[in-house]
Coordinates of C-alpha atoms and ligand atoms in Angstrom, one line a residue:
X1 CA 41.4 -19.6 -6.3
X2 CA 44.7 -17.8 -7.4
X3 CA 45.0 -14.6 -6.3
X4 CA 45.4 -12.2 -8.5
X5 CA 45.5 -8.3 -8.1
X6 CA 41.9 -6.8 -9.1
X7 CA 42.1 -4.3 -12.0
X8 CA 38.6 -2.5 -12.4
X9 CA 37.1 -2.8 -15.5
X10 CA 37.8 0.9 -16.6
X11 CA 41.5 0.1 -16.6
X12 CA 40.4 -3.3 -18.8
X13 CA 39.1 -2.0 -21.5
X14 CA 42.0 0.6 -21.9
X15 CA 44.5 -2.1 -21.6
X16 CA 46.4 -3.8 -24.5
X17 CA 48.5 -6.0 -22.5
X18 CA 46.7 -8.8 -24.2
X19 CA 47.5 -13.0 -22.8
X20 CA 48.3 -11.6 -19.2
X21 CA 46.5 -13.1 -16.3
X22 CA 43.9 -10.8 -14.8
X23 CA 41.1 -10.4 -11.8
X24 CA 38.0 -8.9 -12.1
X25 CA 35.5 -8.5 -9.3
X26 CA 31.7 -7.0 -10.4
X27 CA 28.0 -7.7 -10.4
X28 CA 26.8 -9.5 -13.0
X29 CA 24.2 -7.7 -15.7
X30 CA 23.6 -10.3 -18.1
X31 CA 24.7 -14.2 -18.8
X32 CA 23.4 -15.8 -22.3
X33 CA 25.2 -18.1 -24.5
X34 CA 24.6 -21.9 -25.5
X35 CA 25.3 -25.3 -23.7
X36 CA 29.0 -25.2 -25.2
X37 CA 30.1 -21.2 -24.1
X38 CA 28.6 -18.6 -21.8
X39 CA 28.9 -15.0 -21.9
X40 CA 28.9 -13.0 -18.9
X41 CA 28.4 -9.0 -18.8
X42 CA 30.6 -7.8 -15.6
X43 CA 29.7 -4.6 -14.1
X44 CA 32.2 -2.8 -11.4
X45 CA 30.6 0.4 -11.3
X46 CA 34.0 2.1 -12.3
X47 CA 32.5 2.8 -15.7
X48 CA 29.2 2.8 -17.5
X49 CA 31.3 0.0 -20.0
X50 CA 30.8 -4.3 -18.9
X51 CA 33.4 -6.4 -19.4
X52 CA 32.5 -9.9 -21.2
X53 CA 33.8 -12.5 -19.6
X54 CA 34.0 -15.9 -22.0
X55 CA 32.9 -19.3 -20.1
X56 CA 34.0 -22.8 -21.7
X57 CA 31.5 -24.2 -20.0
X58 CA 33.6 -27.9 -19.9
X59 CA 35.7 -26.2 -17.1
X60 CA 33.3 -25.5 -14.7
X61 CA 30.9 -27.2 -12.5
X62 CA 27.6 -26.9 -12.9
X63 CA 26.8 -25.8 -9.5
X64 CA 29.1 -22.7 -10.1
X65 CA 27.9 -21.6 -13.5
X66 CA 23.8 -22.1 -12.3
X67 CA 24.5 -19.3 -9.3
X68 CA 25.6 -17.1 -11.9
X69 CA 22.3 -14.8 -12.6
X70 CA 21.9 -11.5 -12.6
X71 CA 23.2 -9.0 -9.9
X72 CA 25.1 -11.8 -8.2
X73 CA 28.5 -10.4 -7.6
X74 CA 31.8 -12.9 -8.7
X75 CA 35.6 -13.0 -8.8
X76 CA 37.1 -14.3 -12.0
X77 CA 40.4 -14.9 -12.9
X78 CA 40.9 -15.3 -16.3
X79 CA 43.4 -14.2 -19.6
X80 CA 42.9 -10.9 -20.9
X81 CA 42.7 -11.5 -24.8
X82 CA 41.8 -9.3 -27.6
X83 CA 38.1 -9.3 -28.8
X84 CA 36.5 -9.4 -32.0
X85 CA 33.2 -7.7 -30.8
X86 CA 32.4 -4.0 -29.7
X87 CA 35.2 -3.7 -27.0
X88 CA 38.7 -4.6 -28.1
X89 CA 38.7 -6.9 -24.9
X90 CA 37.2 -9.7 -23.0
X91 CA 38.2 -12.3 -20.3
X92 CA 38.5 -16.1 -21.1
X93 CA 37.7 -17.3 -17.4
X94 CA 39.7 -20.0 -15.7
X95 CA 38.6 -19.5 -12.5
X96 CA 35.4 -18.3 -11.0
X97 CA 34.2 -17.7 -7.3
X98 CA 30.4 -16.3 -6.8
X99 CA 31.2 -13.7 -3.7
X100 CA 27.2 -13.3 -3.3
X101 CA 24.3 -14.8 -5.0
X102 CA 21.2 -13.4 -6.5
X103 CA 18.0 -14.9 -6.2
X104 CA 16.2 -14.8 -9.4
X105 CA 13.1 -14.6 -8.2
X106 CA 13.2 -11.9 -6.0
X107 CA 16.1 -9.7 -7.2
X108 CA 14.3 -6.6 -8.9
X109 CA 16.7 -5.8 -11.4
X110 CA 15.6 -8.3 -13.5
X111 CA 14.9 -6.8 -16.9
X112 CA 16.1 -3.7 -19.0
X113 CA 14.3 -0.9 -19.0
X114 CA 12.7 -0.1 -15.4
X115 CA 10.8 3.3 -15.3
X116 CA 12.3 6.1 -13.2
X117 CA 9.5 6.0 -10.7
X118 CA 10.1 2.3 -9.9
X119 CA 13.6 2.8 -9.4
X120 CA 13.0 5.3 -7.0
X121 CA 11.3 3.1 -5.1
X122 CA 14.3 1.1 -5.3
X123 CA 17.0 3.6 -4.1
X124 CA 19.5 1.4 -2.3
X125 CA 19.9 -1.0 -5.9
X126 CA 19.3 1.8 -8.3
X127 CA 22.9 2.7 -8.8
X128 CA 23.7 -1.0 -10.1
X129 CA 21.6 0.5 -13.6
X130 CA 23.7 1.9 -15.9
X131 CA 21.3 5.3 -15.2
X132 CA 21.8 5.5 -11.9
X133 CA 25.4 4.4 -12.2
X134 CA 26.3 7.5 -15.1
X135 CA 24.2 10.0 -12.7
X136 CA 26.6 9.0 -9.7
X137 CA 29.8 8.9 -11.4
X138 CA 28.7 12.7 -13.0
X139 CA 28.2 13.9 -9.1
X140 CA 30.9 12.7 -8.3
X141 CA 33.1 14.7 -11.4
X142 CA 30.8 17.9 -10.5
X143 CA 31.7 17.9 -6.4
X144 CA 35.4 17.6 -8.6
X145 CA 34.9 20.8 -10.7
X146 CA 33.5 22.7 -7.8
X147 CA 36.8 22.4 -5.6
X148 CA 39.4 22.3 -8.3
X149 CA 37.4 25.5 -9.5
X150 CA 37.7 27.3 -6.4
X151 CA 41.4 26.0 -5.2
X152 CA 42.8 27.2 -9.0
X153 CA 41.5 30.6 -8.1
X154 CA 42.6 31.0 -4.0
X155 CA 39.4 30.4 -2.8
X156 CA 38.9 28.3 0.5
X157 CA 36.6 25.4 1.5
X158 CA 35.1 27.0 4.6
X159 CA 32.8 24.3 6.8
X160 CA 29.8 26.3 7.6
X161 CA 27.6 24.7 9.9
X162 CA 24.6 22.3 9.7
X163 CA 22.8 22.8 12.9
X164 CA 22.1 26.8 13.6
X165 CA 20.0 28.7 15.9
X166 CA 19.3 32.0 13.2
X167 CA 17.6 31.1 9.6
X168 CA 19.6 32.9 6.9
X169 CA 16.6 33.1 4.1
X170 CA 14.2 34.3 6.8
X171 CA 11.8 32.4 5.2
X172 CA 10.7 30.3 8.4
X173 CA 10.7 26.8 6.7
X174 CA 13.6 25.3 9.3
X175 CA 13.6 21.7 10.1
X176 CA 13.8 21.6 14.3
X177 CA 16.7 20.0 16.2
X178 CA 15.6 19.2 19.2
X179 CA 16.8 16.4 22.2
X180 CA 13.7 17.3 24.1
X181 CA 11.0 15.2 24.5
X182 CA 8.0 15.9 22.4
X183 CA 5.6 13.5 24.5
X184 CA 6.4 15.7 27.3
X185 CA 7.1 19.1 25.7
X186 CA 7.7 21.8 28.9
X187 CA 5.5 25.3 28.1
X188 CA 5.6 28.2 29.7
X189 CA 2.7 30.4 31.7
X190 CA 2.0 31.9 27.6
X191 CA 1.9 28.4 26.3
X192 CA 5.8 29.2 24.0
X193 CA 7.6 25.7 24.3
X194 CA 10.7 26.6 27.0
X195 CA 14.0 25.2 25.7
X196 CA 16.3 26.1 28.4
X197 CA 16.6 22.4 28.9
X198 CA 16.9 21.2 25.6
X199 CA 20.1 20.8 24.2
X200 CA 21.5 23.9 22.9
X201 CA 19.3 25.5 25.6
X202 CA 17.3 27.2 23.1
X203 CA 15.4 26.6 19.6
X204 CA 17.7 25.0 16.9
X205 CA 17.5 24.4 13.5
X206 CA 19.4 22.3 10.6
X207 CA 20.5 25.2 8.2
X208 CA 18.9 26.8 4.7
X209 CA 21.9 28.0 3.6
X210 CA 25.8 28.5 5.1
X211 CA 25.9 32.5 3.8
X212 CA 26.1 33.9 6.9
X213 CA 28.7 32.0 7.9
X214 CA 30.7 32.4 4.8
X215 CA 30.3 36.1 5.1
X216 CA 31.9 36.0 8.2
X217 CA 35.1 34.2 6.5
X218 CA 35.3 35.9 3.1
X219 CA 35.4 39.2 6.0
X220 CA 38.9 37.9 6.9
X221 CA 39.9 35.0 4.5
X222 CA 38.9 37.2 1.2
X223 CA 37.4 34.5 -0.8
X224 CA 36.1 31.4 0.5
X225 CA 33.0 28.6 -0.7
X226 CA 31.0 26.3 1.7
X227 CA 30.0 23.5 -0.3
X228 CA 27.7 20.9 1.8
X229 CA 23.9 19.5 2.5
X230 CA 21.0 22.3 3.2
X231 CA 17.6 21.9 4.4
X232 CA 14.6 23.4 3.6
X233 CA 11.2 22.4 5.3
X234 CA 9.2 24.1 2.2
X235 CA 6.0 21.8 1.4
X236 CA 6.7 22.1 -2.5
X237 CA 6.3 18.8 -4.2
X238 CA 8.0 19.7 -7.7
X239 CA 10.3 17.7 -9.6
X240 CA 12.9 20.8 -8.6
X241 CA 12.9 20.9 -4.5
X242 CA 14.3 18.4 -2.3
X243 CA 13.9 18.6 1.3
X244 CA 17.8 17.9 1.8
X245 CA 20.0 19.4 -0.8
X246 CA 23.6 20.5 -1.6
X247 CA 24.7 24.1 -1.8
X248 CA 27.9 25.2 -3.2
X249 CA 27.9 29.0 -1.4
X250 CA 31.2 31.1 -3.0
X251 CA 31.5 34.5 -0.9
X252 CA 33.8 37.3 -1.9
X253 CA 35.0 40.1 0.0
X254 CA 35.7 43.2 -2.0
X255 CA 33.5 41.8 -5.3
X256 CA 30.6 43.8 -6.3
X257 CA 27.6 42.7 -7.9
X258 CA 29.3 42.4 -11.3
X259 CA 32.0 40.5 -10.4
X260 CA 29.8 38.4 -8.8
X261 CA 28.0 37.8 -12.1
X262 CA 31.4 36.9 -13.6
X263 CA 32.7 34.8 -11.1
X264 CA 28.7 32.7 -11.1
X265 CA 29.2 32.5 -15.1
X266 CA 32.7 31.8 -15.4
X267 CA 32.3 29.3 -12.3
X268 CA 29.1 27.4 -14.3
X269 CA 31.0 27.2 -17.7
X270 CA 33.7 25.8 -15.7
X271 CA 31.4 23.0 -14.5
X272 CA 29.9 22.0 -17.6
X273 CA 32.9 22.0 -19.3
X274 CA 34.1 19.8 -16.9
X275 CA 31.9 17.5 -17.4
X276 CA 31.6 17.6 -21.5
X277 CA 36.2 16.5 -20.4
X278 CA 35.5 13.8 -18.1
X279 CA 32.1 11.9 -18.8
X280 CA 31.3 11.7 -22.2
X281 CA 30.8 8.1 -21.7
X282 CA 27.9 8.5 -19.9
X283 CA 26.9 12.1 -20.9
X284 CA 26.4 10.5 -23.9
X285 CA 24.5 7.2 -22.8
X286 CA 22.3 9.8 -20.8
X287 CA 21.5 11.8 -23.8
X288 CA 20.6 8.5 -25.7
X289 CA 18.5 7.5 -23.7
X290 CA 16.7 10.8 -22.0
X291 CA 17.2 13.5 -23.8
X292 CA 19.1 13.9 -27.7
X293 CA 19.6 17.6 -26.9
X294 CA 22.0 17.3 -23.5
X295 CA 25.1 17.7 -25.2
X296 CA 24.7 20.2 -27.8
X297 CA 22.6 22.2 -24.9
X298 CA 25.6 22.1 -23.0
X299 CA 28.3 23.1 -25.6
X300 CA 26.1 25.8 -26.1
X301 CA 25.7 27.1 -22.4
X302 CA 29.9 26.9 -22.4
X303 CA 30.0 29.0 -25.7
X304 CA 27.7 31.4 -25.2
X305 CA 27.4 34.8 -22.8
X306 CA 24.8 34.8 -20.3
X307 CA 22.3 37.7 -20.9
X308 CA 22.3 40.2 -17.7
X309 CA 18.8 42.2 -17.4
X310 CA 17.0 43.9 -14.6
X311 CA 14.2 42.6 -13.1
X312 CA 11.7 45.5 -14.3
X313 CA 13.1 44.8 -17.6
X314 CA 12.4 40.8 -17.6
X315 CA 8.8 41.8 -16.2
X316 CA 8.1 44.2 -19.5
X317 CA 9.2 41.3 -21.9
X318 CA 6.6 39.0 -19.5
X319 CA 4.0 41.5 -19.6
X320 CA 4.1 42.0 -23.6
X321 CA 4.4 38.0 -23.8
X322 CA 0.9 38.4 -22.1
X323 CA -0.4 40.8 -24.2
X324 CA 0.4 38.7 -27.0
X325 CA -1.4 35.9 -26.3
X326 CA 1.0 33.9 -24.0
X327 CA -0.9 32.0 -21.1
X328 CA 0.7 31.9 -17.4
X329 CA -0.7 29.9 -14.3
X330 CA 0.9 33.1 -11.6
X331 CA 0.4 36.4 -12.0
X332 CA 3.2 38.8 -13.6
X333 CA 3.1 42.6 -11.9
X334 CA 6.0 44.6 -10.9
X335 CA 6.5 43.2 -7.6
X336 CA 5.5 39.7 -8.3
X337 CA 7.9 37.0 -7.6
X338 CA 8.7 35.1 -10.8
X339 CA 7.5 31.4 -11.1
X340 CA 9.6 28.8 -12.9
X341 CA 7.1 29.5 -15.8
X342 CA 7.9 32.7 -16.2
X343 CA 11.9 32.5 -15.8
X344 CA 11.4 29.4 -18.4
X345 CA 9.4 31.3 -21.0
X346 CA 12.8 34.8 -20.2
X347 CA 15.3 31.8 -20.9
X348 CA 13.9 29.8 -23.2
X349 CA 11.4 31.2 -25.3
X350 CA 12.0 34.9 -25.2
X351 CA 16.1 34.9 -25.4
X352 CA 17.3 31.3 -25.7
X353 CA 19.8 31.8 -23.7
X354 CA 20.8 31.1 -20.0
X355 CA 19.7 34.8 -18.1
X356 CA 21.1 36.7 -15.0
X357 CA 18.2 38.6 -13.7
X358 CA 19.1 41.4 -11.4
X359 CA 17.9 44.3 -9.2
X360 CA 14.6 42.5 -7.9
X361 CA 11.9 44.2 -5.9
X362 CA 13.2 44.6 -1.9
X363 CA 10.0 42.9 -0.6
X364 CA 10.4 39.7 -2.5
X365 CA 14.2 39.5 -1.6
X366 CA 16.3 38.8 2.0
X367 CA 17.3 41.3 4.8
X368 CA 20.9 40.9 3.9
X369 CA 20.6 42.1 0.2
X370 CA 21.9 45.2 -0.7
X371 CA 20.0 48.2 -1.3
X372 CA 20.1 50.0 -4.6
X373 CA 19.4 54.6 -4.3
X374 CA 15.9 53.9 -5.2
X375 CA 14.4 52.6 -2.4
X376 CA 12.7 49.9 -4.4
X377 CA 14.8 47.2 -5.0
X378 CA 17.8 45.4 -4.6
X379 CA 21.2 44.2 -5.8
X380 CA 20.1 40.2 -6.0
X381 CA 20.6 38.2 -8.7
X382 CA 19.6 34.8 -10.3
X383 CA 20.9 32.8 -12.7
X384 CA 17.8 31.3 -14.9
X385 CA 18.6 28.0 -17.1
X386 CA 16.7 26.6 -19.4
X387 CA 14.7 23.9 -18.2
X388 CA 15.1 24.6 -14.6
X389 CA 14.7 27.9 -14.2
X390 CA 16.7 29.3 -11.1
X391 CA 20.0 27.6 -10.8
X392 CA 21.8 30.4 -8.7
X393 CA 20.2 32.9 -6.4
X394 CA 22.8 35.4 -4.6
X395 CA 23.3 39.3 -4.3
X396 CA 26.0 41.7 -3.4
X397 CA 25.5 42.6 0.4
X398 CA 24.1 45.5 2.5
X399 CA 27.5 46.5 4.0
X400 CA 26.0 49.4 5.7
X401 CA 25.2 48.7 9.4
X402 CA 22.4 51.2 9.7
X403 CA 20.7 50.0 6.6
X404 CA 21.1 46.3 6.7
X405 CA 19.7 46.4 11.1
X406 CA 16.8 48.2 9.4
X407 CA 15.8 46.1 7.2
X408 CA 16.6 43.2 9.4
X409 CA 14.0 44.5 12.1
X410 CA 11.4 45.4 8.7
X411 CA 11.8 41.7 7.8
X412 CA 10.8 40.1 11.4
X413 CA 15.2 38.7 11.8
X414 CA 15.4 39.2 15.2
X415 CA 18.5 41.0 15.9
X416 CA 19.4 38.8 19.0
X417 CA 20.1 36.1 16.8
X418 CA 22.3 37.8 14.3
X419 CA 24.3 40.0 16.5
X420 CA 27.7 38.4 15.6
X421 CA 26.7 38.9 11.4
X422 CA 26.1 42.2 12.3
X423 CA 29.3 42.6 14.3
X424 CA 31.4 42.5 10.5
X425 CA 29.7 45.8 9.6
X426 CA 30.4 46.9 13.0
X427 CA 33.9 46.1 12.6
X428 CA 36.1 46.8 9.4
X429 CA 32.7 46.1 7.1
X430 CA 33.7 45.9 3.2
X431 CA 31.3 45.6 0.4
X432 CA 31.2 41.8 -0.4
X433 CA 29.1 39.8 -2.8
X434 CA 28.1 35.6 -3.0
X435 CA 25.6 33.2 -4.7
X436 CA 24.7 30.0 -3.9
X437 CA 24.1 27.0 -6.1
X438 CA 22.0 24.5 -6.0
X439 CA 24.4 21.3 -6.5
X440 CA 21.1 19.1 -7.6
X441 CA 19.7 21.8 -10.3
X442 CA 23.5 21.6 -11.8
X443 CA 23.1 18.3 -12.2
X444 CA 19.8 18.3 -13.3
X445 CA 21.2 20.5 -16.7
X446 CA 24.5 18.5 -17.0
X447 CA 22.6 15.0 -17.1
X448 CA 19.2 16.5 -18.7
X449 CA 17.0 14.2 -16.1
X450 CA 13.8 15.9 -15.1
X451 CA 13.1 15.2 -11.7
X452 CA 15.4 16.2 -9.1
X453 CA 14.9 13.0 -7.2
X454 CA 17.4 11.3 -10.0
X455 CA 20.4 13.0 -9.7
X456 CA 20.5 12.6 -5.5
X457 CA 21.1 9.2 -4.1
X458 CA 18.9 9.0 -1.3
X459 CA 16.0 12.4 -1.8
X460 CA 14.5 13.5 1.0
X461 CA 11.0 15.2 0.0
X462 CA 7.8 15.6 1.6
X463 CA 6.6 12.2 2.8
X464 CA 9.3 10.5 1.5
X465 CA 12.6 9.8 3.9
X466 CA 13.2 6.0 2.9
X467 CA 17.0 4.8 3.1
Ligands
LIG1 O1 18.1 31.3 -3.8 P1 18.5 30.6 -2.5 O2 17.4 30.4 -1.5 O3 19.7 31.5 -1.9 C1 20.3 31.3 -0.7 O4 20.1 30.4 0.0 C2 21.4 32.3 -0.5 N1 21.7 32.3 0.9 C3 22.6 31.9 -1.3 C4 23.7 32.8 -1.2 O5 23.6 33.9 -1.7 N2 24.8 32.4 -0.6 O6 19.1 29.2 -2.8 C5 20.2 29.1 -3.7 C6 20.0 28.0 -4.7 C7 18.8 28.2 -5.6 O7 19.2 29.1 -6.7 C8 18.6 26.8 -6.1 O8 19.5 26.4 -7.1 C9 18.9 26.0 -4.9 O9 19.8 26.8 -4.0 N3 17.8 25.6 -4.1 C10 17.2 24.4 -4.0 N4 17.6 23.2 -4.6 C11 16.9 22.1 -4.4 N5 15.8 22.1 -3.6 C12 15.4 23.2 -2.9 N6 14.4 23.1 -2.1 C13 16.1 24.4 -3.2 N7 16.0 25.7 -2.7 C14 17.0 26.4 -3.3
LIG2 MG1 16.4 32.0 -4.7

């Protein structure tokens, strides 16, 4: 076979240099046509778009053209020619070479139309469906947005780490790292595992979140972001955790908590945008085919200003919503944190709009939030979207060393293990605010899937670490 540089089939179908010799290299989605001519869909993942390639079946042996089934993966050479169909291109093959073969009868990609659920089951081929394929490619664009976001406004990528020996949310649900082993764990007199011979020489964990970290840097860079995979060991089967997710962590030294808000709205309109630039292609095959909303939903996140209300406030609204009639699974009380229910029915029911909720009760809320004069709450916020409820949770910080070791040693942190965080508001401390979002809820809104499990390649969830 002649060869011939490979042009994806993005560049194809934008190209007019008509009667030139091309190459394409893809998978192959569909083959139908007549004893005389076959047609042959070519998918390179570069786009959501096939390229047909045109077969005169006279040319080509019959051994060739029968290996030619779905998902088998070929080389063609062929002219590039104008088209009278839907694209205003196809290939008329003169030479084709089948790199891998596809067994009809066992490859599972058989048929359109393959329910979510399946597919999941199906992980490593999933992203050869044009679903899976417009998911991916959207990731990819988001992870995009995110940095150019940040590197337009002076921020820098800061690498927090993944393994950690001190849990940031204080919320005890750490996955172990651990070289010891656990047929043969050592104990103490008291029974406590001993870890001086494991291989940090003590108990360590892969991280919830890279804040502390980041505090550390935005104490001496100014601004910074950590952007990479978080672990939670949280039992909550919901179509909105994963065990393994990505966190994009922004952390800004001398920004208080409504410059926070700004930067976490501008940043999210920024994203969305973004997208509504670079994918309509597949923003729009997504919205065909799950959900006729997504992009007006989105136009209308980018053109409208987020509502900012206090906590107690968002409780009154829920508490009259009650009175009136509304039904809730959880309780609402001041004090109470909110469900997804209740941040749903603030978002999209009451305002119908996306909502910054601020000033939550201290007790529902981490050490490292800081404290507002009353005593009772805090200056944390969340940023609630319509359907998914919390998309960013972050706060401005307790700068103060007295308060922020108090409320430390109140929350059960052990001071031993955050003696170096503490050390910034031992040393040239500066009120400082961050957020962190969840990478996989973003995506969730910008491709309008449901279940969190779609818009990650490989989830990780309770049971469930296939791939
Ligand atoms: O609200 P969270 O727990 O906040 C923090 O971890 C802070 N340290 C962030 C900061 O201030 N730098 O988590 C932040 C976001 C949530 O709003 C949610 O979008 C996402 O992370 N998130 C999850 N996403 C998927 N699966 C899970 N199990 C998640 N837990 C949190
Ligand atoms: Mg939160």
């Amino acid at each position: 076979m002649e060869k011939i540089v490979r042009t994806k089939v993005v560049d194809l179908l934008k190209s007019d240099v008509f009667d030139t010799s091309v190459n394409v290299k893809g998978w192959v989605r569909t083959k139908r046509g007549n004893k005389n001519v076959n047609f042959i869909a070519i998918n390179d993942g570069s786009c959501l778009a096939n390229v047909q390639v045109v077969v005169d079946v006279v040319n080509f042996d019959e051994d060739t053209l029968k290996k030619i089934t779905t998902g088998a993966c070929l080389s063609v050479n062929g002219k590039l020619v104008a088209s009278q169909g839907q694209q205003k291109c196809e290939i008329l093959a003169t030479d084709i070479k089948v790199l891998g073969e596809a067994d009809p009868n066992t490859y599972p990609l058989q048929k359109k139309g393959h329910t979510l659920e399946f597919l999941r089951e199906i992980a490593h081929l999933r992203p050869r469906t044009n679903t899976f394929g417009a998911i991916f490619r959207v990731r990819h664009n988001m992870a995009m947005a995110i940095h150019d976001f940040f590197h337009k406004r002076g921020f820098f990528y800061f690498h927090s780490p993944i393994i950690t020996a001190s849990d940031c949310e204080g919320a005890g649900q750490m996955f172990q790292v651990t070289t010891m082993n656990l047929y043969d764990l050592k104990k103490d007199e008291d029974g406590s595992i001993n870890y001086d011979n494991d291989f940090f020489g003590r108990q360590a964990s892969l991280t919830v979140s890279g804040q502390l970290e980041g505090e550390l840097a935005a104490m001496s860079l100014g601004s910074v972001y950590t952007f990479g995979p978080t672990f939670r060991a949280e039992n909550s089967n919901t179509p909105r955790h994963l065990a393994e997710f990505w966190m994009v962590e922004p952390e800004v030294a001398f920004n208080e908590i409504e410059d926070n808000m700004d930067l976490a709205e501008d940043f999210i309109k920024y994203c969305i945008q973004w997208a509504l630039d670079n994918c309509m292609e597949d923003l729009t095959f997504l919205s065909d085919m799950y959900d006729k909303d997504l992009i007006e939903r989105l136009h209308f996140v980018v053109d409208n200003n987020f509502i900012r209300l206090p906590y107690t406030e968002g409780i009154k609204i829920l508490e009259e919503a009650i009175a009136n009639g509304k039904k809730f699974e959880f309780p609402v009380y001041w004090g109470a944190d909110l469900a997804s229910e209740h941040e749903r029915y603030l978002v999209e029911d009451h305002f119908k709009c996306p909502v910054i909720l601020t000033d939550y009760p201290k007790e529902i809320k981490s050490f490292y939030m800081k404290q507002n004069e009353d005593g009772k709450t805090v200056r944390g916020m969340d940023v609630l979207f319509p359907k998914i409820g919390e998309i960013i949770g972050g706060s401005e910080r307790e700068e103060d060393l007295e308060k922020l070791t108090t409320r430390a040693r109140e929350m059960g942190v052990p001071e031993k293990d955050i003696w170096w965080y503490l050390d910034t508001r031992r040393f040239g401390t500066a009120p400082h605010s961050g957020f962190g979002l969840g990478f996989e809820r973003l995506l969730l809104f910008v491709t309008g899937m449901s279940n969190i499990r779609d818009v990650i390649p490989f989830p990780r969830t309770p049971k469930s670490a296939e791939f």
